[in-house]
Amino acid sequence: MAQQGKAKSLKDLNEIRSLIKKHKKNDFLFAATGMFVIASLTITLIILFLDLIIDGYPKFNLDFFSNYPSRRAARAGILSAWIGSSLVLLVTFFVAVPLGIAAGVYLEEYAKKNWFADLIEINVSNLAGVPSIIYGLLALGLFVYTFDLGQSILTAGLTLALLMLPIVIVSTREAIRAIPIHIREAAFAVGATRWHVVLHHVIPYAYGGILTGVIIGMARAIGETAPVITIGALTFIAFLPPSPIMPEVPFINFEWLDSGFTVLPIQMFNWISRPQHAFHINAAATGAVIIILTALMNGAAIKLRYNVRKKIKW
Amino acid sequence: MVASKKKRFNDTIKAESKDLDFYYADGTQALKKVNLAVYENKITALIGPSGCGKSTFLRSFNRMHDLYPGNRYDGQIILYPDNTNILAKKVDPIEVRMRISMVFQKPNPFPKSIYENVAYGLRVRGERNKHTLDDKVEEALKGASLWEEVKDRLYDLAFNLSGGQQQRLCIARALATEPEIMLFDEPTSALDPIATVNIEELMSELKEKLSILIVTHNMQQAARISDYTAYMYLGELVEHDLTDQIFTNPSKKETEDYITGKFG
């Protein structure tokens, strides 16, 4: 009887072992597939990037950044494009960040949780997925024709701000939700108002997450081409917008907002569509600049998140 | 009933609940006609099994339930000597929280410096004077027996303190605003035995200055530190008496069963 029992348990044991082996095989299969997919994606990206760098290498010098576009490829540079991109992003930043954070804080902290809030929530999440050309069409109708803002830096900045807004709102809300409820209650318990809690606790503690969203949104905005073309950005421009900073009082002016402009991806698009190979080199170099900028911004976002996480433990 | 209690116990009532009902947003009734007094400069302990409503009752005293929509109170909590019904709609919950402070189950310092944690209550009251803030922070930290341990690192992050120190910091934060009543929601359940003893001794010192209402899972703790004990079960107050009386000669069978461990 005892032997029988033993034999049975031995058999069970072998069954268990073969079962585990079988299950582990699935582990291995999944890990190998995942590895393969990630590796092929990463390698493709690296090859593309290296190809851009190698093609554009002859243009990596100061002249490329300080020259206007030109009919002669060798003399053409991206001065107007990178300044245009910077100014557009400046507008985008100052519009999308305050609006996005305020909207996120309102939705999380103040809005009553009802069907209307749900509706807004669904719409905000959907907006993040709307193709950017749709934003371009909206901006063309609204900013260019209805508000008569022209094909200006202001229009482009506002358009990209629309594009970036959902990203900032969603990341703000997520960062706020990550704040533990007991920290919030602690603040209310000493007599803080909702506004105190937002100002002294919610925004400071959510800061890392919000900033990450802002940077990722900016990184997306910098590469956007379709909506900027739709609103009618120039493709060949040999002048700079008026400087936002002046040497005399009041030191800043806003004339640049009304100026025509081009941005890096449009400049690239323009060069790539020319038949001469020399322009393709310029395009490759511009592409490399955009990718490096995007990578730097994403890197900054990761670093910031890491720093904040190190400092705040719940 | 209330009048008879006043006669029964020779202490001044600081606050009392009158026929307090409480309903959560989902309709659950968590408190049923609770009549319970908190006495001045005394420690009142609430005991009872999980889910009996003792934390719900405690959190009614600083209107914590108002933070979540749909919760509803019925009845009153009267705060003396001014006879304010702190549950009244016209009384701002913030006003209540400025008079009645709270220490939570898990130490919950803000991710700020030790100094800022203690000063926060004063800051939301509009105190800006650096000297006043310094003095009050020092006084509160001394009151929470934490001053000697942190006086050289007031600007360190509060997270670098141990669990017991963090809880004393939370007490200092609640103390800095000179509250009339301090609420403790199982303040030692996340702490080791030594830290627990420290907090218990601290509470005994604190009652010289204010009134204390504490929820505890630990019956020995209630017996050790409290002057009055109330036993709650299923949202109702079963028995409320002097602690010595409750633990030696409870008048209700349910209380005795709970205290002797036959139940709960």
Coordinates of C-alpha atoms in Angstrom, one line a residue:
Chain A
M1 CA 0.0 0.0 0.0
A2 CA 2.7 2.3 1.0
Q3 CA 4.8 1.3 -2.0
Q4 CA 1.8 1.9 -4.3
G5 CA 1.4 5.3 -2.9
K6 CA 5.1 6.0 -3.4
A7 CA 5.0 4.8 -7.0
K8 CA 2.0 7.0 -7.7
S9 CA 3.6 10.1 -6.3
L10 CA 6.7 9.4 -8.3
K11 CA 4.7 9.2 -11.5
D12 CA 3.0 12.5 -10.5
L13 CA 6.3 14.1 -9.9
N14 CA 7.5 13.2 -13.4
E15 CA 4.3 14.5 -14.8
I16 CA 4.7 17.8 -13.0
R17 CA 8.3 18.0 -14.3
S18 CA 7.3 17.5 -17.9
L19 CA 4.5 20.0 -17.5
I20 CA 6.9 22.6 -16.2
K21 CA 9.3 21.8 -19.0
K22 CA 6.5 22.3 -21.5
H23 CA 5.4 25.6 -19.9
K24 CA 9.0 26.8 -19.9
K25 CA 9.2 26.2 -23.6
N26 CA 6.4 28.7 -24.0
D27 CA 8.4 31.2 -21.9
F28 CA 11.4 30.7 -24.2
L29 CA 9.3 30.9 -27.3
F30 CA 7.8 34.2 -26.3
A31 CA 11.1 35.7 -25.1
A32 CA 12.8 34.7 -28.3
T33 CA 10.0 36.2 -30.5
G34 CA 10.0 39.4 -28.5
M35 CA 13.7 39.7 -28.7
F36 CA 13.6 39.2 -32.4
V37 CA 11.0 41.8 -33.0
I38 CA 12.7 44.4 -30.8
A39 CA 16.1 43.7 -32.3
S40 CA 14.8 44.0 -35.9
L41 CA 13.1 47.3 -35.0
T42 CA 16.0 48.8 -33.2
I43 CA 18.5 47.7 -35.9
T44 CA 16.3 49.1 -38.7
L45 CA 16.1 52.4 -36.9
I46 CA 19.8 52.5 -36.2
I47 CA 20.6 51.7 -39.9
L48 CA 18.2 54.4 -41.1
F49 CA 19.8 56.9 -38.7
L50 CA 23.3 55.9 -39.6
D51 CA 22.4 56.2 -43.3
L52 CA 21.1 59.7 -42.8
I53 CA 24.3 60.6 -40.9
I54 CA 26.6 59.2 -43.5
D55 CA 24.7 60.8 -46.4
G56 CA 24.5 64.1 -44.6
Y57 CA 28.0 64.1 -43.2
P58 CA 29.5 66.5 -45.6
K59 CA 27.0 69.2 -44.4
F60 CA 27.8 68.9 -40.7
N61 CA 29.5 72.3 -40.3
L62 CA 28.6 75.7 -39.0
D63 CA 27.8 77.1 -42.5
F64 CA 24.9 74.6 -42.8
F65 CA 23.3 76.1 -39.7
S66 CA 24.0 79.7 -40.6
N67 CA 23.1 79.8 -44.3
Y68 CA 19.8 80.4 -45.9
P69 CA 18.4 78.0 -48.4
S70 CA 19.9 78.5 -51.9
R71 CA 19.5 77.4 -55.4
R72 CA 23.0 76.0 -55.2
A73 CA 22.9 73.0 -53.0
A74 CA 26.5 73.5 -51.7
R75 CA 25.6 76.9 -50.3
A76 CA 22.2 76.0 -49.0
G77 CA 21.7 75.9 -45.2
I78 CA 18.9 75.5 -42.6
L79 CA 19.1 78.9 -40.9
S80 CA 15.6 80.0 -41.6
A81 CA 14.3 76.5 -40.9
W82 CA 15.8 76.0 -37.5
I83 CA 14.9 79.5 -36.4
G84 CA 11.4 79.0 -37.7
S85 CA 11.1 75.7 -35.9
S86 CA 12.3 77.2 -32.6
L87 CA 9.9 80.2 -32.8
V88 CA 6.9 78.0 -33.7
L89 CA 7.8 75.7 -30.8
L90 CA 8.1 78.7 -28.5
V91 CA 4.5 79.6 -29.3
T92 CA 3.4 76.0 -29.0
F93 CA 5.0 75.7 -25.6
F94 CA 3.5 78.9 -24.1
V95 CA 0.1 77.9 -25.4
A96 CA -0.1 74.2 -24.9
V97 CA 1.7 73.9 -21.5
P98 CA -0.4 76.3 -19.4
L99 CA -3.7 75.2 -21.1
G100 CA -2.8 71.5 -20.9
I101 CA -1.8 71.6 -17.2
A102 CA -4.8 73.7 -16.3
A103 CA -7.2 71.3 -18.1
G104 CA -5.6 68.3 -16.6
V105 CA -5.7 69.7 -13.1
Y106 CA -9.3 70.8 -13.6
L107 CA -10.4 67.4 -14.8
E108 CA -8.7 65.5 -12.0
E109 CA -9.3 67.9 -9.1
Y110 CA -12.3 70.0 -9.7
A111 CA -14.6 68.5 -12.3
K112 CA -17.5 66.5 -11.0
K113 CA -17.3 62.9 -12.0
N114 CA -20.4 62.5 -14.2
W115 CA -21.3 61.6 -17.8
F116 CA -20.0 65.0 -19.1
A117 CA -16.6 64.4 -17.5
D118 CA -16.5 61.0 -19.1
L119 CA -17.4 62.5 -22.5
I120 CA -14.5 65.0 -22.2
E121 CA -12.2 62.2 -21.1
I122 CA -13.0 60.0 -24.1
N123 CA -12.6 63.0 -26.4
V124 CA -9.3 64.1 -25.0
S125 CA -7.9 60.5 -25.4
N126 CA -9.3 60.3 -28.9
L127 CA -7.8 63.7 -29.9
A128 CA -4.3 62.3 -29.2
G129 CA -4.9 59.8 -32.0
V130 CA -6.4 62.1 -34.6
P131 CA -4.2 62.3 -37.8
S132 CA -2.2 65.5 -37.7
I133 CA -3.5 66.6 -41.2
I134 CA -6.9 67.0 -39.7
Y135 CA -5.5 69.5 -37.2
G136 CA -4.0 71.2 -40.2
L137 CA -7.4 71.5 -41.9
L138 CA -9.0 72.7 -38.7
A139 CA -6.3 75.3 -38.3
L140 CA -6.6 76.4 -41.9
G141 CA -10.3 77.0 -41.5
L142 CA -10.1 78.5 -38.0
F143 CA -6.9 80.4 -37.6
V144 CA -6.0 81.3 -41.2
Y145 CA -9.5 82.1 -42.6
T146 CA -11.8 82.8 -39.6
F147 CA -9.4 84.6 -37.3
D148 CA -7.4 85.9 -40.2
L149 CA -4.1 85.2 -38.5
G150 CA -2.4 84.5 -41.9
Q151 CA 0.2 81.9 -42.7
S152 CA 2.2 83.0 -39.8
I153 CA 4.3 81.6 -37.0
L154 CA 1.4 82.3 -34.6
T155 CA -0.9 80.1 -36.7
A156 CA 1.6 77.3 -36.9
G157 CA 2.4 77.6 -33.1
L158 CA -1.3 77.4 -32.3
T159 CA -1.9 74.5 -34.7
L160 CA 0.9 72.5 -33.1
A161 CA -0.3 73.5 -29.7
L162 CA -3.7 71.8 -30.5
L163 CA -1.7 68.7 -31.5
M164 CA 0.3 68.8 -28.3
L165 CA -2.6 69.6 -25.9
P166 CA -4.0 66.1 -25.5
I167 CA -0.6 64.7 -24.8
V168 CA 0.0 67.3 -22.0
I169 CA -3.5 66.8 -20.6
V170 CA -3.2 63.0 -20.5
S171 CA 0.2 63.0 -19.0
T172 CA -0.8 65.6 -16.4
R173 CA -3.8 63.5 -15.4
E174 CA -1.7 60.4 -15.1
A175 CA 0.9 62.1 -13.0
I176 CA -1.8 63.5 -10.7
R177 CA -3.4 60.1 -10.3
A178 CA -0.1 58.7 -9.2
I179 CA -0.2 60.9 -6.1
P180 CA -1.3 58.7 -3.2
I181 CA -4.6 59.5 -1.6
H182 CA -3.1 59.6 1.9
I183 CA -0.8 62.5 1.0
R184 CA -3.8 64.4 -0.4
E185 CA -5.8 63.7 2.8
A186 CA -2.9 64.8 4.9
A187 CA -2.9 68.2 3.2
F188 CA -6.7 68.6 3.5
A189 CA -6.5 67.5 7.2
V190 CA -4.4 70.5 8.2
G191 CA -7.0 72.8 6.7
A192 CA -5.8 73.3 3.1
T193 CA -8.2 74.4 0.5
R194 CA -8.4 72.6 -2.9
W195 CA -6.4 75.4 -4.4
H196 CA -3.7 75.0 -1.7
V197 CA -3.5 71.3 -2.4
V198 CA -3.2 71.9 -6.1
L199 CA -0.6 74.6 -5.8
H200 CA 1.5 73.1 -2.9
H201 CA 1.1 69.4 -3.5
V202 CA -0.5 68.2 -6.7
I203 CA 1.5 70.3 -9.2
P204 CA 4.9 69.9 -7.4
Y205 CA 4.6 66.2 -7.0
A206 CA 3.2 65.6 -10.5
Y207 CA 5.8 67.9 -12.0
G208 CA 8.1 65.1 -13.3
G209 CA 5.3 63.4 -15.1
I210 CA 3.9 66.6 -16.5
L211 CA 7.3 67.7 -17.8
T212 CA 7.8 64.3 -19.4
G213 CA 4.5 64.8 -21.3
V214 CA 5.5 68.3 -22.3
I215 CA 8.8 67.2 -23.7
I216 CA 7.4 64.3 -25.5
G217 CA 4.7 66.5 -27.0
M218 CA 7.3 69.0 -28.1
A219 CA 9.3 66.3 -29.7
R220 CA 6.3 65.3 -31.6
A221 CA 5.5 68.8 -32.6
I222 CA 9.0 69.4 -33.9
G223 CA 8.7 66.7 -36.5
E224 CA 5.2 67.5 -37.7
T225 CA 5.0 68.4 -41.4
A226 CA 1.5 67.8 -42.6
P227 CA -0.4 70.4 -40.5
V228 CA 2.3 73.0 -41.1
I229 CA 2.1 72.5 -44.9
T230 CA -1.7 72.6 -44.8
I231 CA -1.7 76.0 -43.2
G232 CA 0.6 77.2 -45.9
A233 CA 4.1 77.5 -44.5
L234 CA 6.7 78.7 -47.0
T235 CA 9.1 76.2 -48.5
F236 CA 11.7 78.6 -49.7
I237 CA 12.5 81.5 -47.4
A238 CA 15.6 83.6 -47.4
F239 CA 14.8 86.0 -44.6
L240 CA 14.4 85.7 -40.8
P241 CA 11.4 86.8 -38.8
P242 CA 12.0 89.9 -36.7
S243 CA 13.9 89.0 -33.5
P244 CA 11.8 88.5 -30.5
I245 CA 14.4 90.1 -28.3
M246 CA 15.4 93.8 -28.8
P247 CA 18.4 95.6 -27.4
E248 CA 16.3 98.5 -26.1
V249 CA 13.1 98.8 -23.9
P250 CA 10.7 96.9 -23.8
F251 CA 13.3 94.3 -24.9
I252 CA 10.7 91.9 -26.4
N253 CA 8.5 92.4 -29.4
F254 CA 5.8 90.3 -31.0
E255 CA 6.1 91.2 -34.6
W256 CA 7.7 87.8 -35.3
L257 CA 4.4 86.2 -34.5
D258 CA 3.0 87.6 -37.8
S259 CA 6.0 86.6 -39.9
G260 CA 6.2 84.0 -42.6
F261 CA 8.3 81.0 -41.8
T262 CA 9.4 77.5 -42.6
V263 CA 10.3 74.6 -40.3
L264 CA 12.9 71.8 -40.4
P265 CA 10.7 69.0 -41.8
I266 CA 9.3 71.2 -44.5
Q267 CA 12.8 72.3 -45.5
M268 CA 13.8 68.6 -45.6
F269 CA 10.7 67.7 -47.7
N270 CA 11.5 70.5 -50.1
W271 CA 15.0 69.3 -50.7
I272 CA 14.2 65.6 -51.0
S273 CA 11.7 66.4 -53.8
R274 CA 14.4 68.0 -55.9
P275 CA 16.1 65.9 -58.6
Q276 CA 19.7 66.9 -57.9
H277 CA 21.6 64.5 -55.6
A278 CA 23.4 67.4 -53.8
F279 CA 20.1 68.5 -52.3
H280 CA 19.4 65.0 -51.1
I281 CA 22.6 65.3 -49.0
N282 CA 21.1 68.5 -47.4
A283 CA 17.9 66.6 -46.8
A284 CA 19.7 63.8 -45.1
A285 CA 21.6 66.2 -42.9
T286 CA 18.3 68.0 -41.9
G287 CA 16.8 64.7 -41.1
A288 CA 19.7 63.8 -38.9
V289 CA 19.3 67.2 -37.1
I290 CA 15.6 66.5 -36.5
I291 CA 16.3 63.0 -35.2
I292 CA 19.1 64.2 -32.9
L293 CA 16.8 66.9 -31.5
T294 CA 14.0 64.4 -30.9
A295 CA 16.3 62.0 -29.3
L296 CA 17.8 64.7 -27.0
M297 CA 14.3 65.8 -25.9
N298 CA 13.2 62.2 -25.2
G299 CA 16.5 61.6 -23.3
A300 CA 15.8 64.8 -21.2
A301 CA 12.3 63.5 -20.5
I302 CA 13.7 60.1 -19.2
K303 CA 16.4 61.8 -17.1
L304 CA 13.9 64.2 -15.6
R305 CA 11.5 61.4 -14.7
Y306 CA 14.3 59.4 -13.2
N307 CA 15.5 62.4 -11.1
V308 CA 12.0 63.1 -9.7
R309 CA 11.4 59.4 -8.9
K310 CA 14.6 59.3 -7.0
K311 CA 13.5 62.3 -4.9
I312 CA 9.9 61.4 -4.2
K313 CA 9.0 58.2 -2.5
W314 CA 5.6 57.5 -1.2
Chain B
M1 CA -29.0 60.4 28.1
V2 CA -26.4 63.1 27.6
A3 CA -27.4 64.8 30.8
S4 CA -27.0 61.5 32.7
K5 CA -23.6 61.0 31.2
K6 CA -22.5 64.4 32.3
K7 CA -23.4 63.4 35.7
R8 CA -21.8 60.0 35.4
F9 CA -18.4 61.3 34.3
N10 CA -16.9 64.2 36.1
D11 CA -15.3 65.6 33.0
T12 CA -16.1 68.4 30.6
I13 CA -17.5 67.4 27.2
K14 CA -15.4 68.8 24.4
A15 CA -17.4 67.4 21.5
E16 CA -20.3 64.9 21.1
S17 CA -22.1 63.2 18.4
K18 CA -25.9 63.2 18.5
D19 CA -27.8 60.6 16.6
L20 CA -25.1 60.4 14.0
D21 CA -25.9 58.4 10.9
F22 CA -23.5 58.1 8.1
Y23 CA -24.1 56.8 4.5
Y24 CA -21.4 56.2 2.0
A25 CA -22.0 57.2 -1.7
D26 CA -23.1 53.6 -2.5
G27 CA -25.9 53.8 0.0
T28 CA -24.2 51.7 2.7
Q29 CA -25.1 52.9 6.2
A30 CA -21.8 52.9 8.2
L31 CA -23.0 54.6 11.4
K32 CA -26.4 54.2 13.1
K33 CA -27.6 56.7 15.6
V34 CA -24.2 57.0 17.4
N35 CA -24.2 59.2 20.5
L36 CA -20.7 59.6 21.8
A37 CA -18.9 62.2 23.8
V38 CA -15.2 63.2 23.7
Y39 CA -14.0 64.6 27.0
E40 CA -11.6 67.5 27.4
N41 CA -8.0 66.6 28.1
K42 CA -8.9 62.9 28.0
I43 CA -8.2 60.1 25.6
T44 CA -11.2 58.4 24.2
A45 CA -10.5 55.1 22.4
L46 CA -12.7 53.5 19.9
I47 CA -12.5 49.7 19.6
G48 CA -14.3 47.1 17.6
P49 CA -13.9 44.6 14.8
S50 CA -12.9 45.7 11.3
G51 CA -15.7 47.4 9.5
C52 CA -17.6 48.3 12.6
G53 CA -17.5 52.0 11.6
K54 CA -15.0 53.3 14.1
S55 CA -12.8 54.9 11.4
T56 CA -15.9 56.3 9.7
F57 CA -16.9 57.9 13.0
L58 CA -13.5 59.3 13.5
R59 CA -13.3 60.8 10.0
S60 CA -16.6 62.5 10.5
F61 CA -15.0 64.7 13.1
N62 CA -12.9 66.5 10.6
R63 CA -15.3 66.1 7.7
M64 CA -12.9 63.9 5.7
H65 CA -15.9 62.3 4.1
D66 CA -16.7 65.6 2.4
L67 CA -13.7 65.0 0.1
Y68 CA -15.6 62.3 -1.7
P69 CA -18.8 63.1 -3.5
G70 CA -22.0 61.3 -2.4
N71 CA -21.3 60.7 1.2
R72 CA -24.0 61.9 3.6
Y73 CA -24.2 62.7 7.3
D74 CA -27.4 62.8 9.4
G75 CA -27.4 64.0 12.9
Q76 CA -24.9 66.3 14.6
I77 CA -21.5 66.6 16.1
I78 CA -21.5 69.5 18.5
L79 CA -18.2 71.1 19.3
Y80 CA -18.0 73.0 22.7
P81 CA -17.7 75.5 24.2
D82 CA -19.2 77.4 21.2
N83 CA -21.9 74.8 20.4
T84 CA -21.0 74.6 16.7
N85 CA -22.6 71.7 14.8
I86 CA -19.5 70.9 12.7
L87 CA -21.6 68.7 10.4
A88 CA -23.9 71.6 9.5
K89 CA -23.9 72.5 5.8
K90 CA -23.1 76.2 6.6
V91 CA -20.0 75.2 8.5
D92 CA -17.0 75.0 6.1
P93 CA -15.2 71.7 6.4
I94 CA -11.9 73.7 6.3
E95 CA -12.9 75.6 9.4
V96 CA -13.5 72.3 11.1
R97 CA -10.1 70.9 10.0
M98 CA -8.5 74.1 11.3
R99 CA -9.8 73.2 14.8
I100 CA -9.6 69.4 14.7
S101 CA -6.4 67.8 13.3
M102 CA -5.7 64.3 12.4
V103 CA -3.0 61.7 12.4
F104 CA -3.4 58.8 9.9
Q105 CA -2.8 55.1 10.0
K106 CA 0.2 55.1 7.7
P107 CA 2.8 57.9 8.3
N108 CA 2.1 60.3 5.5
P109 CA 4.6 63.1 5.5
F110 CA 4.7 65.3 2.4
P111 CA 7.7 64.8 0.1
K112 CA 9.2 68.0 1.5
S113 CA 11.6 68.9 4.2
I114 CA 11.0 68.1 7.9
Y115 CA 10.6 71.8 8.5
E116 CA 8.1 72.4 5.7
N117 CA 6.0 69.4 6.9
V118 CA 5.5 70.9 10.3
A119 CA 5.2 74.5 9.0
Y120 CA 2.5 73.5 6.4
G121 CA -0.5 73.9 8.6
L122 CA 0.7 77.4 9.6
R123 CA 1.4 78.4 6.1
V124 CA -2.1 77.6 4.9
R125 CA -3.3 79.8 7.8
G126 CA -1.3 82.6 6.2
E127 CA 1.6 82.7 8.6
R128 CA 4.6 84.2 6.8
N129 CA 6.8 85.5 9.6
K130 CA 10.0 83.5 9.6
H131 CA 10.6 83.9 13.3
T132 CA 7.1 82.8 14.3
L133 CA 7.3 79.9 11.9
D134 CA 10.7 78.8 13.4
D135 CA 9.4 79.1 16.9
K136 CA 6.2 77.2 16.3
V137 CA 8.0 74.5 14.3
E138 CA 10.4 74.0 17.1
E139 CA 7.6 74.0 19.7
A140 CA 5.6 71.4 17.7
L141 CA 8.6 69.2 17.2
K142 CA 9.4 69.3 20.9
G143 CA 5.8 68.6 21.6
A144 CA 6.1 65.5 19.4
S145 CA 9.4 64.5 21.1
L146 CA 11.2 64.7 17.8
W147 CA 13.2 67.9 18.2
E148 CA 16.3 66.3 19.6
E149 CA 16.5 63.8 16.8
V150 CA 16.0 66.2 13.9
K151 CA 17.1 69.7 15.1
D152 CA 20.4 69.4 13.0
R153 CA 18.6 68.3 9.9
L154 CA 15.4 70.3 9.7
Y155 CA 15.9 70.8 5.9
D156 CA 16.4 67.1 5.1
L157 CA 13.6 65.3 3.3
A158 CA 11.0 63.8 5.7
F159 CA 11.3 60.5 3.9
N160 CA 14.8 59.9 5.3
L161 CA 13.3 59.5 8.8
S162 CA 12.3 56.1 10.2
G163 CA 8.7 55.0 10.3
G164 CA 8.3 55.9 13.9
Q165 CA 9.9 59.3 13.4
Q166 CA 7.7 60.0 10.4
Q167 CA 4.6 59.3 12.5
R168 CA 5.9 61.7 15.2
L169 CA 6.5 64.2 12.4
C170 CA 2.9 63.8 11.4
I171 CA 1.9 64.4 15.0
A172 CA 4.1 67.5 15.1
R173 CA 2.4 68.7 11.8
A174 CA -1.0 68.1 13.4
L175 CA 0.1 69.8 16.6
A176 CA 1.7 72.9 15.1
T177 CA -1.7 74.5 14.5
E178 CA -2.8 74.1 18.1
P179 CA -5.9 72.0 17.5
E180 CA -8.6 71.5 20.1
I181 CA -9.0 67.9 19.3
M182 CA -6.6 65.5 17.7
L183 CA -7.9 62.4 15.9
F184 CA -5.7 59.3 15.6
D185 CA -6.7 56.6 13.1
E186 CA -4.8 53.5 14.3
P187 CA -1.6 55.5 14.5
T188 CA 0.7 52.7 15.5
S189 CA -0.5 49.8 13.3
A190 CA 2.3 50.4 10.8
L191 CA 5.0 50.7 13.5
D192 CA 7.3 48.5 15.5
P193 CA 6.8 47.9 19.2
I194 CA 9.4 50.5 20.3
A195 CA 8.0 53.2 18.1
T196 CA 4.5 52.3 19.3
V197 CA 5.6 52.8 23.0
N198 CA 7.0 56.2 22.0
I199 CA 3.8 57.3 20.3
E200 CA 1.7 56.0 23.3
E201 CA 3.8 58.0 25.8
L202 CA 3.5 61.0 23.5
M203 CA -0.3 60.8 23.5
S204 CA -0.4 60.7 27.2
E205 CA 1.6 63.9 27.3
L206 CA -0.5 65.5 24.5
K207 CA -3.7 65.1 26.4
E208 CA -2.6 67.8 28.8
K209 CA -3.1 70.3 26.0
L210 CA -5.9 68.9 24.0
S211 CA -8.6 66.2 23.7
I212 CA -7.8 62.9 21.9
L213 CA -10.0 60.5 20.0
I214 CA -8.2 57.4 18.9
V215 CA -9.3 54.4 16.8
T216 CA -7.3 51.3 17.6
H217 CA -7.3 47.6 16.6
N218 CA -5.2 46.9 19.6
M219 CA -7.2 46.4 22.8
Q220 CA -4.2 46.4 25.0
Q221 CA -3.3 49.8 23.6
A222 CA -6.8 51.1 24.4
A223 CA -6.4 49.7 27.9
R224 CA -3.0 51.3 28.4
I225 CA -3.5 54.8 27.2
S226 CA -7.2 55.7 27.2
D227 CA -9.4 57.2 29.9
Y228 CA -12.6 56.3 28.1
T229 CA -13.3 53.5 25.8
A230 CA -16.2 53.0 23.4
Y231 CA -17.0 49.6 21.8
M232 CA -18.6 49.7 18.4
Y233 CA -20.2 47.0 16.4
L234 CA -21.8 47.1 12.9
G235 CA -22.1 50.8 13.0
E236 CA -23.6 51.1 16.4
L237 CA -22.2 52.2 19.7
V238 CA -22.5 49.2 22.0
E239 CA -20.9 50.6 25.2
H240 CA -19.1 53.7 26.3
D241 CA -17.5 53.9 29.7
L242 CA -14.4 54.6 31.7
T243 CA -11.7 52.4 30.3
D244 CA -11.1 50.7 33.7
Q245 CA -14.8 49.9 33.9
I246 CA -15.0 48.5 30.3
F247 CA -12.0 46.3 30.7
T248 CA -12.7 45.0 34.2
N249 CA -16.5 45.0 34.4
P250 CA -18.3 45.7 31.1
S251 CA -22.0 46.1 31.4
K252 CA -22.8 44.4 28.1
K253 CA -22.3 40.8 27.1
E254 CA -21.1 41.7 23.6
T255 CA -18.4 44.0 24.9
E256 CA -17.2 41.3 27.3
D257 CA -17.0 38.8 24.5
Y258 CA -15.0 41.1 22.3
I259 CA -12.6 42.1 25.0
T260 CA -12.0 38.6 26.2
G261 CA -11.4 37.5 22.7
K262 CA -14.4 35.2 22.3
F263 CA -15.4 37.3 19.4
G264 CA -13.9 39.6 16.8

